[in-house]
Amino acid sequence: MDLRIFTEPQQGATYDTLLAVAKATEDLGFDAFFRSDHYLRMGEGDGLPGPTDAWITLAGLARETKRIRLGTLMTAATFRLPGVLAIQVAQVDQMSGGRVELGLGAGWFEEEHKAYGIPFPQEKFARLEEQLAIVTGLWGTGAGETFSHHGTHYDLTDSPALPKPAQAKIPVLVGGHGATRTPRLTAQYADEFNMPFGSVEDAERQFGRVRAAAEQAGRKAGELTYSNALVVCVGKDDQEVARRAAAIGREVDELKANGLAGTPAEVVDKIGRYVEIGSQRLYLQILDLDDLDHLELISSQVQSQLS
């Protein structure tokens, strides 16, 4: 079971804060640092000092880390043109020495689009499908060849399909709760399926749909990596769990029901239930980015028991 650190900087974080978390992620032996791709805080609060751009942030971290994987859960297809996105991600992959992964989703948060003048199209899923085809098509085009795509939403003619990533293939993540289209897109384009904030039972059902879609598409279901994203709140005792829950404005019982919360033993037990249904990787949503002691506890008392 790989443990990855997953942050939500739109809630309020500077680049320096994200750098500190990323360096702790690397030093403490976690597999990867991922971040959301949002431009507006959700819920109460002012979100100060304001949003940071996901791929600019990851470009900086690519030069300031050495080992950890870097990526997004999820880049919104509404934010960037697919050709531009392919260039950006390939460049960050080069800057990192081949450590980048791209999570790509349809985009859903209408308020942030209104706040920053970003078009919010009615038909988002069809755009996502074309973006997946274009981004993977550009990266997969051979040297000296060109790539064209003539779709409903995007039109590319004789693209040189440059630059190329450092990796032979950048891993692509698709995720979500959709029962039909999401598994189909995963089977067609993705290397990993991510189930965000779902119960063990919901994740098991969705993993089954993705496996079936993969087989129907002519792929072996085992070719895909299956993962979950879950909020995490760990404490050495009940008092510390309660303190950390209060710091992020959540209730302990709710966190235990919907995420990974409690003492290290409780969290390891809950992780075991995800392992049993085939989850291979967990993205631990860290909401208090100033609490680096939280990461140290997870590393020493949770991750150490999963090795």
mmCIF file of C-alpha atoms in Angstrom:
data_model
loop_
_atom_site.group_PDB
_atom_site.id
_atom_site.type_symbol
_atom_site.label_atom_id
_atom_site.label_comp_id
_atom_site.label_asym_id
_atom_site.label_seq_id
_atom_site.Cartn_x
_atom_site.Cartn_y
_atom_site.Cartn_z
ATOM 1 C CA MET A 1 0.000 0.000 0.000
ATOM 2 C CA ASP A 2 1.492 3.306 -1.139
ATOM 3 C CA LEU A 3 0.703 6.362 0.980
ATOM 4 C CA ARG A 4 0.655 9.701 -0.781
ATOM 5 C CA ILE A 5 0.133 13.161 0.682
ATOM 6 C CA PHE A 6 -2.709 15.136 -0.889
ATOM 7 C CA THR A 7 -3.186 18.861 -0.205
ATOM 8 C CA GLU A 8 -5.947 21.410 -0.830
ATOM 9 C CA PRO A 9 -4.057 24.729 -1.196
ATOM 10 C CA GLN A 10 -7.129 26.702 -2.273
ATOM 11 C CA GLN A 11 -8.184 26.601 1.371
ATOM 12 C CA GLY A 12 -5.267 28.918 2.163
ATOM 13 C CA ALA A 13 -1.579 28.167 1.617
ATOM 14 C CA THR A 14 1.532 29.885 0.314
ATOM 15 C CA TYR A 15 4.056 28.234 -1.949
ATOM 16 C CA ASP A 16 6.487 28.161 0.985
ATOM 17 C CA THR A 17 3.933 26.209 3.025
ATOM 18 C CA LEU A 18 3.477 23.714 0.198
ATOM 19 C CA LEU A 19 7.240 23.404 -0.169
ATOM 20 C CA ALA A 20 7.573 22.586 3.531
ATOM 21 C CA VAL A 21 4.904 19.894 3.226
ATOM 22 C CA ALA A 22 6.490 18.476 0.070
ATOM 23 C CA LYS A 23 9.914 18.299 1.698
ATOM 24 C CA ALA A 24 8.412 16.607 4.753
ATOM 25 C CA THR A 25 6.635 14.201 2.398
ATOM 26 C CA GLU A 26 9.983 13.286 0.880
ATOM 27 C CA ASP A 27 11.950 13.154 4.134
ATOM 28 C CA LEU A 28 9.359 10.986 5.889
ATOM 29 C CA GLY A 29 9.269 8.322 3.192
ATOM 30 C CA PHE A 30 5.878 8.956 1.612
ATOM 31 C CA ASP A 31 5.491 8.037 -2.039
ATOM 32 C CA ALA A 32 4.201 11.287 -3.516
ATOM 33 C CA PHE A 33 2.956 14.848 -3.050
ATOM 34 C CA PHE A 34 -0.275 15.684 -4.848
ATOM 35 C CA ARG A 35 -2.388 18.802 -4.803
ATOM 36 C CA SER A 36 -5.839 19.858 -5.906
ATOM 37 C CA ASP A 37 -6.354 22.181 -8.876
ATOM 38 C CA HIS A 38 -8.730 24.881 -7.638
ATOM 39 C CA TYR A 39 -8.791 28.674 -7.614
ATOM 40 C CA LEU A 40 -11.351 29.382 -4.890
ATOM 41 C CA ARG A 41 -11.752 28.330 -1.279
ATOM 42 C CA MET A 42 -14.643 26.054 -0.429
ATOM 43 C CA GLY A 43 -16.660 26.621 2.725
ATOM 44 C CA GLU A 44 -16.063 29.317 5.303
ATOM 45 C CA GLY A 45 -12.944 31.471 5.518
ATOM 46 C CA ASP A 46 -11.079 33.885 3.279
ATOM 47 C CA GLY A 47 -8.566 31.497 1.732
ATOM 48 C CA LEU A 48 -5.698 33.905 2.323
ATOM 49 C CA PRO A 49 -3.225 34.545 0.823
ATOM 50 C CA GLY A 50 -5.166 33.361 -2.232
ATOM 51 C CA PRO A 51 -4.885 30.519 -4.738
ATOM 52 C CA THR A 52 -1.723 29.042 -6.159
ATOM 53 C CA ASP A 53 -1.666 27.527 -9.636
ATOM 54 C CA ALA A 54 -1.287 23.762 -9.559
ATOM 55 C CA TRP A 55 1.215 23.348 -12.380
ATOM 56 C CA ILE A 56 3.303 26.388 -11.464
ATOM 57 C CA THR A 57 3.510 25.000 -7.938
ATOM 58 C CA LEU A 58 4.512 21.551 -9.178
ATOM 59 C CA ALA A 59 7.147 23.064 -11.459
ATOM 60 C CA GLY A 60 8.751 24.703 -8.441
ATOM 61 C CA LEU A 61 8.549 21.540 -6.376
ATOM 62 C CA ALA A 62 10.019 19.554 -9.258
ATOM 63 C CA ARG A 63 13.263 21.483 -8.820
ATOM 64 C CA GLU A 64 13.239 21.379 -5.018
ATOM 65 C CA THR A 65 12.570 17.675 -4.447
ATOM 66 C CA LYS A 66 14.478 14.608 -5.591
ATOM 67 C CA ARG A 67 12.445 11.432 -5.086
ATOM 68 C CA ILE A 68 8.711 11.856 -4.588
ATOM 69 C CA ARG A 69 6.161 11.655 -7.371
ATOM 70 C CA LEU A 70 4.261 14.881 -8.092
ATOM 71 C CA GLY A 71 0.770 15.314 -9.478
ATOM 72 C CA THR A 72 -2.798 16.592 -9.361
ATOM 73 C CA LEU A 73 -6.101 15.304 -8.029
ATOM 74 C CA MET A 74 -7.602 16.485 -10.302
ATOM 75 C CA THR A 75 -6.616 19.052 -12.916
ATOM 76 C CA ALA A 76 -9.837 20.561 -14.277
ATOM 77 C CA ALA A 77 -10.339 20.150 -18.014
ATOM 78 C CA THR A 78 -12.131 23.504 -18.001
ATOM 79 C CA PHE A 79 -9.003 25.430 -16.936
ATOM 80 C CA ARG A 80 -6.539 24.791 -19.764
ATOM 81 C CA LEU A 81 -6.589 23.999 -23.449
ATOM 82 C CA PRO A 82 -5.446 20.400 -23.935
ATOM 83 C CA GLY A 83 -2.494 21.234 -26.168
ATOM 84 C CA VAL A 84 -1.227 23.776 -23.646
ATOM 85 C CA LEU A 85 -1.789 21.336 -20.781
ATOM 86 C CA ALA A 86 0.216 18.648 -22.586
ATOM 87 C CA ILE A 87 3.128 21.092 -22.968
ATOM 88 C CA GLN A 88 2.944 22.211 -19.328
ATOM 89 C CA VAL A 89 2.848 18.713 -17.870
ATOM 90 C CA ALA A 90 5.594 17.428 -20.179
ATOM 91 C CA GLN A 91 7.814 20.352 -19.179
ATOM 92 C CA VAL A 92 7.262 19.781 -15.466
ATOM 93 C CA ASP A 93 8.019 16.105 -16.035
ATOM 94 C CA GLN A 94 11.330 17.105 -17.614
ATOM 95 C CA MET A 95 12.042 19.493 -14.728
ATOM 96 C CA SER A 96 11.425 16.691 -12.214
ATOM 97 C CA GLY A 97 13.472 14.067 -14.019
ATOM 98 C CA GLY A 98 10.383 12.020 -14.812
ATOM 99 C CA ARG A 99 8.322 12.081 -11.595
ATOM 100 C CA VAL A 100 5.034 13.628 -12.734
ATOM 101 C CA GLU A 101 1.537 12.122 -12.897
ATOM 102 C CA LEU A 102 -1.575 13.772 -14.313
ATOM 103 C CA GLY A 103 -4.957 13.430 -12.708
ATOM 104 C CA LEU A 104 -7.503 14.912 -15.110
ATOM 105 C CA GLY A 105 -11.156 15.536 -14.341
ATOM 106 C CA ALA A 106 -14.085 17.328 -15.915
ATOM 107 C CA GLY A 107 -14.190 20.305 -13.510
ATOM 108 C CA TRP A 108 -17.217 20.968 -11.344
ATOM 109 C CA PHE A 109 -16.867 24.059 -9.089
ATOM 110 C CA GLU A 110 -18.861 26.709 -10.934
ATOM 111 C CA GLU A 111 -18.172 29.497 -8.425
ATOM 112 C CA GLU A 112 -14.425 29.504 -9.065
ATOM 113 C CA HIS A 113 -15.048 29.802 -12.784
ATOM 114 C CA LYS A 114 -17.270 32.835 -12.201
ATOM 115 C CA ALA A 115 -14.755 34.379 -9.802
ATOM 116 C CA TYR A 116 -11.876 34.267 -12.294
ATOM 117 C CA GLY A 117 -13.673 34.594 -15.616
ATOM 118 C CA ILE A 118 -13.195 30.988 -16.710
ATOM 119 C CA PRO A 119 -15.898 29.614 -19.022
ATOM 120 C CA PHE A 120 -17.991 26.909 -17.391
ATOM 121 C CA PRO A 121 -19.469 24.880 -20.274
ATOM 122 C CA GLN A 122 -22.628 22.866 -19.840
ATOM 123 C CA GLU A 123 -21.181 19.766 -21.502
ATOM 124 C CA LYS A 124 -18.030 19.095 -19.503
ATOM 125 C CA PHE A 125 -17.663 15.327 -19.772
ATOM 126 C CA ALA A 126 -17.349 15.335 -23.566
ATOM 127 C CA ARG A 127 -14.613 17.949 -23.258
ATOM 128 C CA LEU A 128 -12.811 15.801 -20.714
ATOM 129 C CA GLU A 129 -12.929 12.839 -23.093
ATOM 130 C CA GLU A 130 -11.434 14.899 -25.915
ATOM 131 C CA GLN A 131 -8.769 16.309 -23.593
ATOM 132 C CA LEU A 132 -7.725 12.814 -22.548
ATOM 133 C CA ALA A 133 -7.505 11.788 -26.203
ATOM 134 C CA ILE A 134 -5.470 14.859 -27.121
ATOM 135 C CA VAL A 135 -3.050 14.907 -24.189
ATOM 136 C CA THR A 136 -2.264 11.196 -24.405
ATOM 137 C CA GLY A 137 -2.211 11.396 -28.208
ATOM 138 C CA LEU A 138 0.315 14.227 -28.230
ATOM 139 C CA TRP A 139 2.601 12.440 -25.784
ATOM 140 C CA GLY A 140 2.282 9.168 -27.674
ATOM 141 C CA THR A 141 3.082 10.583 -31.117
ATOM 142 C CA GLY A 142 6.415 9.361 -32.426
ATOM 143 C CA ALA A 143 9.396 11.636 -32.978
ATOM 144 C CA GLY A 144 9.184 13.326 -36.354
ATOM 145 C CA GLU A 145 5.485 12.535 -36.705
ATOM 146 C CA THR A 146 2.527 14.886 -36.281
ATOM 147 C CA PHE A 147 -0.742 14.649 -34.385
ATOM 148 C CA SER A 148 -4.165 15.826 -35.498
ATOM 149 C CA HIS A 149 -7.528 15.761 -33.744
ATOM 150 C CA HIS A 150 -10.779 17.046 -35.201
ATOM 151 C CA GLY A 151 -13.404 16.886 -32.494
ATOM 152 C CA THR A 152 -16.502 18.691 -31.366
ATOM 153 C CA HIS A 153 -14.688 20.941 -28.906
ATOM 154 C CA TYR A 154 -11.024 20.975 -29.978
ATOM 155 C CA ASP A 155 -9.282 20.983 -33.340
ATOM 156 C CA LEU A 156 -5.568 20.305 -33.758
ATOM 157 C CA THR A 157 -3.910 20.038 -37.177
ATOM 158 C CA ASP A 158 -0.414 18.655 -37.791
ATOM 159 C CA SER A 159 0.881 19.359 -34.304
ATOM 160 C CA PRO A 160 4.579 18.509 -33.888
ATOM 161 C CA ALA A 161 3.493 16.997 -30.560
ATOM 162 C CA LEU A 162 6.384 18.542 -28.656
ATOM 163 C CA PRO A 163 7.843 18.649 -26.086
ATOM 164 C CA LYS A 164 8.051 15.035 -24.991
ATOM 165 C CA PRO A 165 7.987 14.110 -21.289
ATOM 166 C CA ALA A 166 11.029 12.634 -19.587
ATOM 167 C CA GLN A 167 9.043 9.474 -18.885
ATOM 168 C CA ALA A 168 8.186 7.113 -21.682
ATOM 169 C CA LYS A 169 4.601 7.400 -20.448
ATOM 170 C CA ILE A 170 3.265 9.857 -17.888
ATOM 171 C CA PRO A 171 0.767 8.014 -15.693
ATOM 172 C CA VAL A 172 -2.771 9.350 -16.158
ATOM 173 C CA LEU A 173 -5.348 9.178 -13.376
ATOM 174 C CA VAL A 174 -9.107 9.262 -13.857
ATOM 175 C CA GLY A 175 -11.494 9.155 -10.916
ATOM 176 C CA GLY A 176 -14.994 9.651 -9.680
ATOM 177 C CA HIS A 177 -18.257 8.032 -8.675
ATOM 178 C CA GLY A 178 -19.911 7.816 -12.114
ATOM 179 C CA ALA A 179 -21.223 4.333 -12.820
ATOM 180 C CA THR A 180 -20.811 4.216 -16.609
ATOM 181 C CA ARG A 181 -18.823 6.939 -18.335
ATOM 182 C CA THR A 182 -16.078 7.217 -15.710
ATOM 183 C CA PRO A 183 -15.170 3.499 -15.843
ATOM 184 C CA ARG A 184 -15.222 3.648 -19.650
ATOM 185 C CA LEU A 185 -12.831 6.608 -19.803
ATOM 186 C CA THR A 186 -10.609 4.973 -17.218
ATOM 187 C CA ALA A 187 -10.408 1.809 -19.277
ATOM 188 C CA GLN A 188 -9.628 3.743 -22.443
ATOM 189 C CA TYR A 189 -7.093 6.307 -21.237
ATOM 190 C CA ALA A 190 -5.961 5.845 -17.636
ATOM 191 C CA ASP A 191 -3.223 4.033 -15.780
ATOM 192 C CA GLU A 192 -4.900 4.517 -12.399
ATOM 193 C CA PHE A 193 -8.450 4.793 -11.135
ATOM 194 C CA ASN A 194 -9.022 6.919 -8.050
ATOM 195 C CA MET A 195 -12.141 6.701 -5.898
ATOM 196 C CA PRO A 196 -12.439 9.993 -3.999
ATOM 197 C CA PHE A 197 -13.940 10.113 -0.516
ATOM 198 C CA GLY A 198 -15.950 6.933 -0.796
ATOM 199 C CA SER A 199 -16.790 4.252 1.728
ATOM 200 C CA VAL A 200 -15.239 0.815 1.529
ATOM 201 C CA GLU A 201 -18.500 -0.494 0.092
ATOM 202 C CA ASP A 202 -18.778 2.269 -2.516
ATOM 203 C CA ALA A 203 -15.150 1.832 -3.511
ATOM 204 C CA GLU A 204 -15.584 -1.912 -3.916
ATOM 205 C CA ARG A 205 -18.558 -1.416 -6.244
ATOM 206 C CA GLN A 206 -16.748 1.201 -8.309
ATOM 207 C CA PHE A 207 -13.553 -0.830 -8.562
ATOM 208 C CA GLY A 208 -15.692 -3.672 -9.882
ATOM 209 C CA ARG A 209 -17.196 -1.425 -12.557
ATOM 210 C CA VAL A 210 -13.747 -0.232 -13.610
ATOM 211 C CA ARG A 211 -12.389 -3.776 -13.783
ATOM 212 C CA ALA A 212 -15.344 -4.826 -15.940
ATOM 213 C CA ALA A 213 -14.887 -1.822 -18.231
ATOM 214 C CA ALA A 214 -11.194 -2.617 -18.610
ATOM 215 C CA GLU A 215 -11.915 -6.197 -19.602
ATOM 216 C CA GLN A 216 -14.586 -5.049 -22.036
ATOM 217 C CA ALA A 217 -12.053 -2.652 -23.603
ATOM 218 C CA GLY A 218 -9.595 -5.488 -24.108
ATOM 219 C CA ARG A 219 -7.330 -4.627 -21.197
ATOM 220 C CA LYS A 220 -6.430 -6.756 -18.232
ATOM 221 C CA ALA A 221 -8.068 -5.294 -15.132
ATOM 222 C CA GLY A 222 -4.794 -5.799 -13.270
ATOM 223 C CA GLU A 223 -3.019 -3.348 -15.571
ATOM 224 C CA LEU A 224 -4.695 -0.508 -13.678
ATOM 225 C CA THR A 225 -3.773 0.804 -10.250
ATOM 226 C CA TYR A 226 -6.763 1.215 -7.905
ATOM 227 C CA SER A 227 -6.606 3.974 -5.309
ATOM 228 C CA ASN A 228 -8.639 5.984 -2.809
ATOM 229 C CA ALA A 229 -8.480 9.568 -1.597
ATOM 230 C CA LEU A 230 -9.511 10.017 2.040
ATOM 231 C CA VAL A 231 -9.267 12.754 4.626
ATOM 232 C CA VAL A 232 -6.872 11.786 7.410
ATOM 233 C CA CYS A 233 -6.812 12.796 11.077
ATOM 234 C CA VAL A 234 -4.509 10.734 13.285
ATOM 235 C CA GLY A 235 -3.544 11.282 16.912
ATOM 236 C CA LYS A 236 -1.511 9.297 19.402
ATOM 237 C CA ASP A 237 -4.571 9.308 21.683
ATOM 238 C CA ASP A 238 -8.210 10.438 21.643
ATOM 239 C CA GLN A 239 -7.326 13.906 22.896
ATOM 240 C CA GLU A 240 -4.895 14.511 20.062
ATOM 241 C CA VAL A 241 -7.394 13.204 17.512
ATOM 242 C CA ALA A 242 -10.005 15.626 18.866
ATOM 243 C CA ARG A 243 -7.541 18.524 18.730
ATOM 244 C CA ARG A 244 -6.636 17.833 15.124
ATOM 245 C CA ALA A 245 -10.281 17.417 14.137
ATOM 246 C CA ALA A 246 -11.157 20.758 15.740
ATOM 247 C CA ALA A 247 -8.271 22.436 13.904
ATOM 248 C CA ILE A 248 -9.840 21.547 10.554
ATOM 249 C CA GLY A 249 -13.420 22.238 11.654
ATOM 250 C CA ARG A 250 -14.587 18.622 11.594
ATOM 251 C CA GLU A 251 -16.165 16.224 14.092
ATOM 252 C CA VAL A 252 -14.278 13.108 15.146
ATOM 253 C CA ASP A 253 -17.199 10.737 14.604
ATOM 254 C CA GLU A 254 -17.802 12.107 11.118
ATOM 255 C CA LEU A 255 -14.116 11.770 10.237
ATOM 256 C CA LYS A 256 -14.058 8.186 11.486
ATOM 257 C CA ALA A 257 -17.115 7.367 9.407
ATOM 258 C CA ASN A 258 -15.980 9.070 6.207
ATOM 259 C CA GLY A 259 -12.189 9.043 6.347
ATOM 260 C CA LEU A 260 -9.153 7.739 8.163
ATOM 261 C CA ALA A 261 -9.343 9.044 11.708
ATOM 262 C CA GLY A 262 -8.366 7.884 15.159
ATOM 263 C CA THR A 263 -5.294 6.420 16.758
ATOM 264 C CA PRO A 264 -2.645 4.793 14.560
ATOM 265 C CA ALA A 265 -4.072 1.346 15.359
ATOM 266 C CA GLU A 266 -7.583 2.427 14.338
ATOM 267 C CA VAL A 267 -6.336 3.948 11.093
ATOM 268 C CA VAL A 268 -4.233 0.904 10.195
ATOM 269 C CA ASP A 269 -7.294 -1.268 10.765
ATOM 270 C CA LYS A 270 -9.410 0.944 8.487
ATOM 271 C CA ILE A 271 -6.727 0.916 5.806
ATOM 272 C CA GLY A 272 -6.780 -2.869 5.973
ATOM 273 C CA ARG A 273 -10.426 -2.825 4.892
ATOM 274 C CA TYR A 274 -9.484 -0.882 1.749
ATOM 275 C CA VAL A 275 -6.631 -3.285 1.064
ATOM 276 C CA GLU A 276 -9.099 -6.177 1.204
ATOM 277 C CA ILE A 277 -11.169 -4.717 -1.664
ATOM 278 C CA GLY A 278 -8.111 -4.182 -3.850
ATOM 279 C CA SER A 279 -6.996 -0.638 -3.081
ATOM 280 C CA GLN A 280 -3.276 -0.312 -3.742
ATOM 281 C CA ARG A 281 -2.699 3.348 -2.970
ATOM 282 C CA LEU A 282 -4.105 5.968 -0.617
ATOM 283 C CA TYR A 283 -4.054 9.719 -1.073
ATOM 284 C CA LEU A 284 -4.154 11.157 2.449
ATOM 285 C CA GLN A 285 -5.956 14.492 2.367
ATOM 286 C CA ILE A 286 -4.075 16.768 4.782
ATOM 287 C CA LEU A 287 -6.126 19.847 5.653
ATOM 288 C CA ASP A 288 -3.891 21.476 8.301
ATOM 289 C CA LEU A 289 -0.736 22.138 6.314
ATOM 290 C CA ASP A 290 1.077 23.748 9.245
ATOM 291 C CA ASP A 291 0.901 20.570 11.349
ATOM 292 C CA LEU A 292 3.983 18.727 10.130
ATOM 293 C CA ASP A 293 3.967 16.669 13.330
ATOM 294 C CA HIS A 294 0.849 15.028 11.904
ATOM 295 C CA LEU A 295 2.861 13.777 8.932
ATOM 296 C CA GLU A 296 5.608 12.508 11.207
ATOM 297 C CA LEU A 297 3.096 10.536 13.281
ATOM 298 C CA ILE A 298 1.517 8.995 10.176
ATOM 299 C CA SER A 299 4.947 8.066 8.882
ATOM 300 C CA SER A 300 6.249 6.520 12.087
ATOM 301 C CA GLN A 301 3.080 4.909 13.425
ATOM 302 C CA VAL A 302 0.906 4.147 10.378
ATOM 303 C CA GLN A 303 3.119 3.838 7.320
ATOM 304 C CA SER A 304 5.656 1.779 9.243
ATOM 305 C CA GLN A 305 2.978 -0.875 9.913
ATOM 306 C CA LEU A 306 2.049 -1.122 6.226
ATOM 307 C CA SER A 307 5.532 -1.831 4.908
#
